[in-house]
Amino acid sequence: MSSPVATAVSAAAPYNRAKAVKEFEETKVGVKGLVDSGIKAIPAIFVHPPETLAELKRGFESESAPVIPTVDLAAVQGSRAAVVEQVRQAASTVGFFQVINHGVPEQVLRRTLAAVKAFHEQPAEDRVPVYRREMGKGVSYFSNVDLFQSKAASWRDTILIRMGPIAVDPSEIPEMCREEVVEWNKEVARVSRVLFELLSEGLGLGAERFREMGLGEGRGMLGHYYPFCPQPDLTVGLNSHADPGALTVLLQDHIGGLQVETPQGWIHVKPHPHALVINIGDFLQIISNEAYKSVHHRVLANHCNEARVSVAVFFNPSDTERLFGPLPELTSTQKPALYRNFTFHEFMTRFSKKELDGKSLTNFFRQ
């Protein structure tokens, strides 16, 4: 097994990125393995170009910076129209919002984050058997989904678990997080049903319109782990990108680091106790004919000694061969369809061929 330390930033030897990436991948212990090895300088494959690093300094730091809207879902019972309008406003402008009083017990939130953290912090020899990029068994553990396509890698590791439309066999989920993942899947699916109803109503459609399209049935859970980075000014935790699917529900811990791009600049999504972060994906932007916005976001490299953990669930259509495009109800001679029709299989195939960067997937399907 090649030592990951051997690829550390050095001006002494010629740099072969393809070779360095291959060596890192073959360790099968991810960024956590690099940190555990005691490195003081990050490997060259993680160093981002000057233009990316310069852009990282463009975030708001003042207390007067804009904030992501917060929606109280408890108000749905008495003031549904007002909540629909809050969700519509957030989805059509910044593309992000946080929800509170969503009904998920606090202990479930804590257990989910703790279980994902425990998986990533178990001994390296216990993580290695799960390290794979293919999803045949419904569970894969890897570092950087676009490791072989990107110009520079990001400082994080991920466990990906398929939750729908055909959920992974629970026996394939690592035992240390199995019970918590199954429980989280039930809770987040329930929350998503409420969100899809509100988003549908916000477009003037029936509450069941998105559910009838199967939008909440395709689900994938990503448990991200962002360990301490010895040189956080040279890399990122997650590069600027827009999510490809319909909707993302994110559970994040208290560390912070998530930023969203707005017309005013990059703003921090400050962790809110017990809140869930919601964002619109490219697919929902397309079928809403751009009534809703999918926006770029990123995660800074973690400068804290404590690892940052987040759990994202991506909601997608269940039927990958069905034709999708801007909904007929949302198009007219005054507002023609901005995108062509496509299958979700074509959509995700296109996504998998591009690196996770700021170039929006939606441009490929624009007509």
GROMACS .gro file of C-alpha atoms in nm:
model
  367
    1MET     CA    1   0.000   0.000   0.000
    2SER     CA    2   0.145   0.337  -0.098
    3SER     CA    3   0.193   0.590   0.178
    4PRO     CA    4  -0.040   0.889   0.134
    5VAL     CA    5   0.228   1.107   0.287
    6ALA     CA    6   0.445   1.042  -0.019
    7THR     CA    7   0.217   1.262  -0.228
    8ALA     CA    8   0.245   1.565   0.002
    9VAL     CA    9   0.306   1.905  -0.152
   10SER     CA   10   0.666   1.919  -0.260
   11ALA     CA   11   0.862   2.120  -0.512
   12ALA     CA   12   1.141   1.866  -0.513
   13ALA     CA   13   0.991   1.598  -0.736
   14PRO     CA   14   0.802   1.619  -1.068
   15TYR     CA   15   0.429   1.610  -1.006
   16ASN     CA   16   0.219   1.345  -1.178
   17ARG     CA   17  -0.143   1.412  -1.076
   18ALA     CA   18  -0.287   1.093  -1.225
   19LYS     CA   19  -0.031   0.885  -1.038
   20ALA     CA   20  -0.088   1.074  -0.714
   21VAL     CA   21  -0.466   1.033  -0.737
   22LYS     CA   22  -0.429   0.661  -0.805
   23GLU     CA   23  -0.198   0.618  -0.505
   24PHE     CA   24  -0.438   0.806  -0.278
   25GLU     CA   25  -0.737   0.602  -0.399
   26GLU     CA   26  -0.552   0.276  -0.342
   27THR     CA   27  -0.501   0.351   0.028
   28LYS     CA   28  -0.881   0.318   0.069
   29VAL     CA   29  -0.871   0.520   0.392
   30GLY     CA   30  -0.964   0.860   0.251
   31VAL     CA   31  -0.877   1.201   0.389
   32LYS     CA   32  -0.922   1.065   0.742
   33GLY     CA   33  -0.628   0.834   0.674
   34LEU     CA   34  -0.413   1.132   0.576
   35VAL     CA   35  -0.502   1.314   0.897
   36ASP     CA   36  -0.434   1.005   1.106
   37SER     CA   37  -0.091   0.974   0.944
   38GLY     CA   38   0.002   1.307   1.102
   39ILE     CA   39   0.061   1.510   0.787
   40LYS     CA   40   0.139   1.881   0.826
   41ALA     CA   41   0.104   1.974   0.457
   42ILE     CA   42  -0.183   1.862   0.236
   43PRO     CA   43  -0.105   1.647  -0.070
   44ALA     CA   44  -0.081   1.836  -0.398
   45ILE     CA   45  -0.395   1.672  -0.538
   46PHE     CA   46  -0.597   1.874  -0.284
   47VAL     CA   47  -0.442   2.215  -0.361
   48HIS     CA   48  -0.690   2.430  -0.556
   49PRO     CA   49  -0.591   2.684  -0.822
   50PRO     CA   50  -0.534   3.049  -0.719
   51GLU     CA   51  -0.860   3.168  -0.875
   52THR     CA   52  -1.062   2.924  -0.663
   53LEU     CA   53  -0.874   3.016  -0.348
   54ALA     CA   54  -0.920   3.388  -0.415
   55GLU     CA   55  -1.296   3.331  -0.453
   56LEU     CA   56  -1.308   3.170  -0.107
   57LYS     CA   57  -1.228   3.507   0.050
   58ARG     CA   58  -1.542   3.663  -0.100
   59GLY     CA   59  -1.778   3.559   0.181
   60PHE     CA   60  -1.959   3.788   0.424
   61GLU     CA   61  -1.797   3.810   0.767
   62SER     CA   62  -2.000   4.089   0.930
   63GLU     CA   63  -2.296   4.043   1.162
   64SER     CA   64  -2.510   4.237   0.913
   65ALA     CA   65  -2.462   3.973   0.642
   66PRO     CA   66  -2.780   3.832   0.482
   67VAL     CA   67  -2.919   3.515   0.638
   68ILE     CA   68  -3.092   3.209   0.494
   69PRO     CA   69  -3.469   3.225   0.564
   70THR     CA   70  -3.606   3.009   0.846
   71VAL     CA   71  -3.950   2.849   0.809
   72ASP     CA   72  -4.146   2.722   1.110
   73LEU     CA   73  -4.329   2.409   0.993
   74ALA     CA   74  -4.541   2.405   1.309
   75ALA     CA   75  -4.732   2.697   1.157
   76VAL     CA   76  -4.860   2.475   0.873
   77GLN     CA   77  -5.155   2.367   1.085
   78GLY     CA   78  -5.292   2.715   1.145
   79SER     CA   79  -5.137   2.936   0.876
   80ARG     CA   80  -5.069   2.706   0.582
   81ALA     CA   81  -5.103   2.979   0.317
   82ALA     CA   82  -4.845   3.194   0.497
   83VAL     CA   83  -4.600   2.902   0.520
   84VAL     CA   84  -4.652   2.820   0.152
   85GLU     CA   85  -4.564   3.179   0.069
   86GLN     CA   86  -4.252   3.171   0.288
   87VAL     CA   87  -4.133   2.853   0.116
   88ARG     CA   88  -4.217   2.989  -0.229
   89GLN     CA   89  -4.030   3.312  -0.159
   90ALA     CA   90  -3.719   3.130  -0.036
   91ALA     CA   91  -3.724   2.872  -0.318
   92SER     CA   92  -3.765   3.137  -0.588
   93THR     CA   93  -3.488   3.367  -0.464
   94VAL     CA   94  -3.201   3.227  -0.260
   95GLY     CA   95  -3.293   2.861  -0.325
   96PHE     CA   96  -3.213   2.769   0.036
   97PHE     CA   97  -3.402   2.780   0.365
   98GLN     CA   98  -3.392   2.618   0.707
   99VAL     CA   99  -3.691   2.449   0.869
  100ILE     CA  100  -3.761   2.424   1.240
  101ASN     CA  101  -4.032   2.238   1.432
  102HIS     CA  102  -4.024   1.971   1.161
  103GLY     CA  103  -4.124   1.694   1.399
  104VAL     CA  104  -3.798   1.498   1.402
  105PRO     CA  105  -3.708   1.425   1.767
  106GLU     CA  106  -3.390   1.596   1.886
  107GLN     CA  107  -3.238   1.265   1.992
  108VAL     CA  108  -3.282   1.127   1.638
  109LEU     CA  109  -3.087   1.422   1.497
  110ARG     CA  110  -2.808   1.369   1.749
  111ARG     CA  111  -2.794   0.992   1.698
  112THR     CA  112  -2.782   1.025   1.320
  113LEU     CA  113  -2.486   1.264   1.326
  114ALA     CA  114  -2.308   1.059   1.592
  115ALA     CA  115  -2.352   0.735   1.397
  116VAL     CA  116  -2.212   0.882   1.074
  117LYS     CA  117  -1.920   1.026   1.268
  118ALA     CA  118  -1.858   0.689   1.434
  119PHE     CA  119  -1.842   0.517   1.095
  120HIS     CA  120  -1.576   0.757   0.968
  121GLU     CA  121  -1.376   0.744   1.290
  122GLN     CA  122  -1.359   0.367   1.326
  123PRO     CA  123  -1.017   0.208   1.268
  124ALA     CA  124  -0.896   0.229   0.907
  125GLU     CA  125  -0.894  -0.148   0.866
  126ASP     CA  126  -1.268  -0.154   0.938
  127ARG     CA  127  -1.345   0.116   0.679
  128VAL     CA  128  -1.139  -0.034   0.398
  129PRO     CA  129  -1.379  -0.326   0.315
  130VAL     CA  130  -1.659  -0.075   0.240
  131TYR     CA  131  -1.441   0.151   0.022
  132ARG     CA  132  -1.580   0.138  -0.332
  133ARG     CA  133  -1.721   0.369  -0.597
  134GLU     CA  134  -1.977   0.135  -0.751
  135MET     CA  135  -2.321   0.114  -0.588
  136GLY     CA  136  -2.400  -0.253  -0.657
  137LYS     CA  137  -2.463  -0.328  -0.289
  138GLY     CA  138  -2.630   0.005  -0.221
  139VAL     CA  139  -2.352   0.126   0.012
  140SER     CA  140  -2.023   0.282  -0.085
  141TYR     CA  141  -1.755   0.472   0.104
  142PHE     CA  142  -1.515   0.696  -0.084
  143SER     CA  143  -1.332   1.026  -0.089
  144ASN     CA  144  -1.459   1.275  -0.350
  145VAL     CA  145  -1.722   1.145  -0.591
  146ASP     CA  146  -1.540   1.328  -0.874
  147LEU     CA  147  -1.187   1.242  -0.764
  148PHE     CA  148  -1.081   1.128  -1.112
  149GLN     CA  149  -1.257   1.410  -1.301
  150SER     CA  150  -1.180   1.715  -1.086
  151LYS     CA  151  -0.883   1.947  -1.122
  152ALA     CA  152  -0.833   1.939  -0.744
  153ALA     CA  153  -0.976   1.716  -0.474
  154SER     CA  154  -1.171   1.839  -0.172
  155TRP     CA  155  -1.097   1.768   0.195
  156ARG     CA  156  -1.377   1.526   0.286
  157ASP     CA  157  -1.485   1.161   0.288
  158THR     CA  158  -1.834   1.025   0.226
  159ILE     CA  159  -2.050   0.721   0.287
  160LEU     CA  160  -2.335   0.690   0.035
  161ILE     CA  161  -2.640   0.475   0.108
  162ARG     CA  162  -2.926   0.409  -0.135
  163MET     CA  163  -3.259   0.458   0.043
  164GLY     CA  164  -3.508   0.442  -0.245
  165PRO     CA  165  -3.698   0.364  -0.455
  166ILE     CA  166  -3.552   0.022  -0.369
  167ALA     CA  167  -3.378   0.061  -0.037
  168VAL     CA  168  -3.053  -0.115   0.036
  169ASP     CA  169  -3.077  -0.435   0.237
  170PRO     CA  170  -3.019  -0.315   0.596
  171SER     CA  171  -2.762  -0.592   0.644
  172GLU     CA  172  -2.538  -0.409   0.393
  173ILE     CA  173  -2.534  -0.092   0.606
  174PRO     CA  174  -2.236  -0.089   0.848
  175GLU     CA  175  -2.362  -0.212   1.184
  176MET     CA  176  -2.242   0.092   1.380
  177CYS     CA  177  -2.482   0.320   1.192
  178ARG     CA  178  -2.746   0.075   1.064
  179GLU     CA  179  -3.024   0.141   1.314
  180GLU     CA  180  -2.975   0.518   1.298
  181VAL     CA  181  -2.972   0.531   0.917
  182VAL     CA  182  -3.296   0.330   0.891
  183GLU     CA  183  -3.461   0.556   1.147
  184TRP     CA  184  -3.336   0.872   0.977
  185ASN     CA  185  -3.468   0.753   0.642
  186LYS     CA  186  -3.820   0.721   0.785
  187GLU     CA  187  -3.808   1.066   0.944
  188VAL     CA  188  -3.659   1.251   0.649
  189ALA     CA  189  -3.906   1.087   0.408
  190ARG     CA  190  -4.191   1.218   0.622
  191VAL     CA  191  -4.046   1.571   0.627
  192SER     CA  192  -3.994   1.562   0.250
  193ARG     CA  193  -4.361   1.484   0.190
  194VAL     CA  194  -4.456   1.804   0.372
  195LEU     CA  195  -4.195   2.005   0.183
  196PHE     CA  196  -4.300   1.876  -0.159
  197GLU     CA  197  -4.662   1.964  -0.081
  198LEU     CA  198  -4.567   2.320   0.019
  199LEU     CA  199  -4.341   2.363  -0.284
  200SER     CA  200  -4.611   2.233  -0.517
  201GLU     CA  201  -4.872   2.466  -0.371
  202GLY     CA  202  -4.625   2.752  -0.402
  203LEU     CA  203  -4.639   2.706  -0.780
  204GLY     CA  204  -5.019   2.715  -0.781
  205LEU     CA  205  -5.039   2.337  -0.827
  206GLY     CA  206  -5.222   2.080  -0.618
  207ALA     CA  207  -5.047   1.962  -0.303
  208GLU     CA  208  -5.003   1.612  -0.449
  209ARG     CA  209  -4.857   1.714  -0.788
  210PHE     CA  210  -4.494   1.642  -0.704
  211ARG     CA  211  -4.578   1.326  -0.513
  212GLU     CA  212  -4.773   1.197  -0.816
  213MET     CA  213  -4.449   1.238  -1.015
  214GLY     CA  214  -4.265   1.020  -0.765
  215LEU     CA  215  -4.024   1.298  -0.672
  216GLY     CA  216  -3.968   1.183  -0.315
  217GLU     CA  217  -3.925   0.813  -0.384
  218GLY     CA  218  -3.573   0.815  -0.526
  219ARG     CA  219  -3.348   0.882  -0.225
  220GLY     CA  220  -2.977   0.868  -0.156
  221MET     CA  221  -2.813   0.952   0.177
  222LEU     CA  222  -2.462   1.096   0.190
  223GLY     CA  223  -2.283   1.108   0.523
  224HIS     CA  224  -2.004   1.362   0.479
  225TYR     CA  225  -1.700   1.380   0.708
  226TYR     CA  226  -1.478   1.691   0.701
  227PRO     CA  227  -1.176   1.631   0.926
  228PHE     CA  228  -0.936   1.899   1.045
  229CYS     CA  229  -0.732   2.037   0.756
  230PRO     CA  230  -0.375   2.152   0.831
  231GLN     CA  231  -0.384   2.402   0.540
  232PRO     CA  232  -0.748   2.513   0.503
  233ASP     CA  233  -0.652   2.816   0.293
  234LEU     CA  234  -0.524   2.588   0.012
  235THR     CA  235  -0.827   2.366  -0.040
  236VAL     CA  236  -1.204   2.332   0.013
  237GLY     CA  237  -1.432   2.091   0.192
  238LEU     CA  238  -1.672   2.080  -0.104
  239ASN     CA  239  -1.626   2.273  -0.427
  240SER     CA  240  -1.885   2.521  -0.553
  241HIS     CA  241  -2.168   2.331  -0.722
  242ALA     CA  242  -2.546   2.300  -0.759
  243ASP     CA  243  -2.723   1.980  -0.655
  244PRO     CA  244  -2.861   1.783  -0.952
  245GLY     CA  245  -3.177   1.635  -0.802
  246ALA     CA  246  -3.515   1.772  -0.701
  247LEU     CA  247  -3.461   1.856  -0.335
  248THR     CA  248  -3.188   1.818  -0.073
  249VAL     CA  249  -3.251   1.790   0.301
  250LEU     CA  250  -2.935   1.847   0.506
  251LEU     CA  251  -2.867   1.777   0.870
  252GLN     CA  252  -2.549   1.957   0.979
  253ASP     CA  253  -2.365   1.971   1.309
  254HIS     CA  254  -2.253   2.283   1.499
  255ILE     CA  255  -1.918   2.334   1.325
  256GLY     CA  256  -2.040   2.528   1.020
  257GLY     CA  257  -1.865   2.596   0.690
  258LEU     CA  258  -2.155   2.572   0.441
  259GLN     CA  259  -2.188   2.881   0.221
  260VAL     CA  260  -2.446   2.979  -0.043
  261GLU     CA  261  -2.389   3.211  -0.338
  262THR     CA  262  -2.628   3.506  -0.363
  263PRO     CA  263  -2.626   3.818  -0.582
  264GLN     CA  264  -2.473   3.998  -0.282
  265GLY     CA  265  -2.193   3.743  -0.244
  266TRP     CA  266  -2.133   3.421  -0.052
  267ILE     CA  267  -2.321   3.393   0.278
  268HIS     CA  268  -2.278   3.149   0.564
  269VAL     CA  269  -2.552   2.902   0.651
  270LYS     CA  270  -2.505   2.928   1.025
  271PRO     CA  271  -2.596   2.609   1.210
  272HIS     CA  272  -2.934   2.646   1.381
  273PRO     CA  273  -2.997   2.405   1.669
  274HIS     CA  274  -3.228   2.123   1.556
  275ALA     CA  275  -3.293   2.283   1.213
  276LEU     CA  276  -3.276   2.112   0.875
  277VAL     CA  277  -3.128   2.292   0.573
  278ILE     CA  278  -3.335   2.262   0.255
  279ASN     CA  279  -3.221   2.349  -0.096
  280ILE     CA  280  -3.366   2.334  -0.444
  281GLY     CA  281  -3.188   2.110  -0.697
  282ASP     CA  282  -3.135   2.153  -1.071
  283PHE     CA  283  -3.415   1.909  -1.154
  284LEU     CA  284  -3.674   2.112  -0.961
  285GLN     CA  285  -3.550   2.433  -1.122
  286ILE     CA  286  -3.611   2.276  -1.462
  287ILE     CA  287  -3.959   2.131  -1.402
  288SER     CA  288  -4.068   2.458  -1.235
  289ASN     CA  289  -3.950   2.638  -1.551
  290GLU     CA  290  -3.718   2.845  -1.329
  291ALA     CA  291  -3.988   2.957  -1.088
  292TYR     CA  292  -3.762   2.793  -0.829
  293LYS     CA  293  -3.384   2.842  -0.822
  294SER     CA  294  -3.104   2.592  -0.780
  295VAL     CA  295  -2.805   2.787  -0.655
  296HIS     CA  296  -2.436   2.722  -0.608
  297HIS     CA  297  -2.306   2.637  -0.265
  298ARG     CA  298  -1.980   2.514  -0.115
  299VAL     CA  299  -1.819   2.402   0.210
  300LEU     CA  300  -1.498   2.556   0.340
  301ALA     CA  301  -1.216   2.330   0.453
  302ASN     CA  302  -1.242   2.260   0.824
  303HIS     CA  303  -0.993   2.455   1.035
  304CYS     CA  304  -1.135   2.323   1.364
  305ASN     CA  305  -0.970   2.040   1.556
  306GLU     CA  306  -1.313   1.874   1.571
  307ALA     CA  307  -1.440   1.709   1.251
  308ARG     CA  308  -1.748   1.852   1.080
  309VAL     CA  309  -2.024   1.601   0.999
  310SER     CA  310  -2.331   1.647   0.779
  311VAL     CA  311  -2.595   1.412   0.644
  312ALA     CA  312  -2.756   1.504   0.312
  313VAL     CA  313  -3.051   1.321   0.161
  314PHE     CA  314  -3.110   1.379  -0.210
  315PHE     CA  315  -3.466   1.335  -0.337
  316ASN     CA  316  -3.511   1.235  -0.701
  317PRO     CA  317  -3.776   1.083  -0.929
  318SER     CA  318  -3.827   0.710  -0.887
  319ASP     CA  319  -3.887   0.642  -1.259
  320THR     CA  320  -3.559   0.709  -1.437
  321GLU     CA  321  -3.700   0.638  -1.786
  322ARG     CA  322  -3.999   0.872  -1.768
  323LEU     CA  323  -3.976   1.191  -1.974
  324PHE     CA  324  -3.947   1.508  -1.769
  325GLY     CA  325  -3.932   1.876  -1.854
  326PRO     CA  326  -4.099   2.204  -1.752
  327LEU     CA  327  -4.450   2.122  -1.629
  328PRO     CA  328  -4.718   2.215  -1.885
  329GLU     CA  329  -4.910   2.406  -1.616
  330LEU     CA  330  -4.613   2.638  -1.577
  331THR     CA  331  -4.555   2.719  -1.943
  332SER     CA  332  -4.742   2.946  -2.185
  333THR     CA  333  -4.684   3.161  -2.491
  334GLN     CA  334  -4.572   3.434  -2.254
  335LYS     CA  335  -4.354   3.194  -2.054
  336PRO     CA  336  -4.235   2.921  -2.295
  337ALA     CA  337  -4.053   2.612  -2.176
  338LEU     CA  338  -3.691   2.699  -2.105
  339TYR     CA  339  -3.569   2.338  -2.118
  340ARG     CA  340  -3.613   2.035  -2.341
  341ASN     CA  341  -3.758   1.705  -2.223
  342PHE     CA  342  -3.526   1.429  -2.098
  343THR     CA  343  -3.523   1.113  -1.890
  344PHE     CA  344  -3.380   1.127  -1.541
  345HIS     CA  345  -3.137   0.854  -1.649
  346GLU     CA  346  -3.000   1.087  -1.918
  347PHE     CA  347  -2.991   1.369  -1.666
  348MET     CA  348  -2.784   1.179  -1.409
  349THR     CA  349  -2.561   1.024  -1.675
  350ARG     CA  350  -2.471   1.375  -1.783
  351PHE     CA  351  -2.407   1.474  -1.421
  352SER     CA  352  -2.174   1.179  -1.364
  353LYS     CA  353  -1.960   1.279  -1.661
  354LYS     CA  354  -1.881   1.625  -1.528
  355GLU     CA  355  -1.668   1.726  -1.236
  356LEU     CA  356  -1.838   1.872  -0.931
  357ASP     CA  357  -1.776   2.237  -1.009
  358GLY     CA  358  -1.963   2.560  -1.059
  359LYS     CA  359  -2.073   2.488  -1.418
  360SER     CA  360  -2.446   2.425  -1.391
  361LEU     CA  361  -2.589   2.099  -1.522
  362THR     CA  362  -2.902   2.285  -1.631
  363ASN     CA  363  -2.723   2.458  -1.919
  364PHE     CA  364  -2.691   2.126  -2.104
  365PHE     CA  365  -3.071   2.082  -2.115
  366ARG     CA  366  -3.162   2.441  -2.194
  367GLN     CA  367  -3.337   2.496  -2.528
   0.00000   0.00000   0.00000
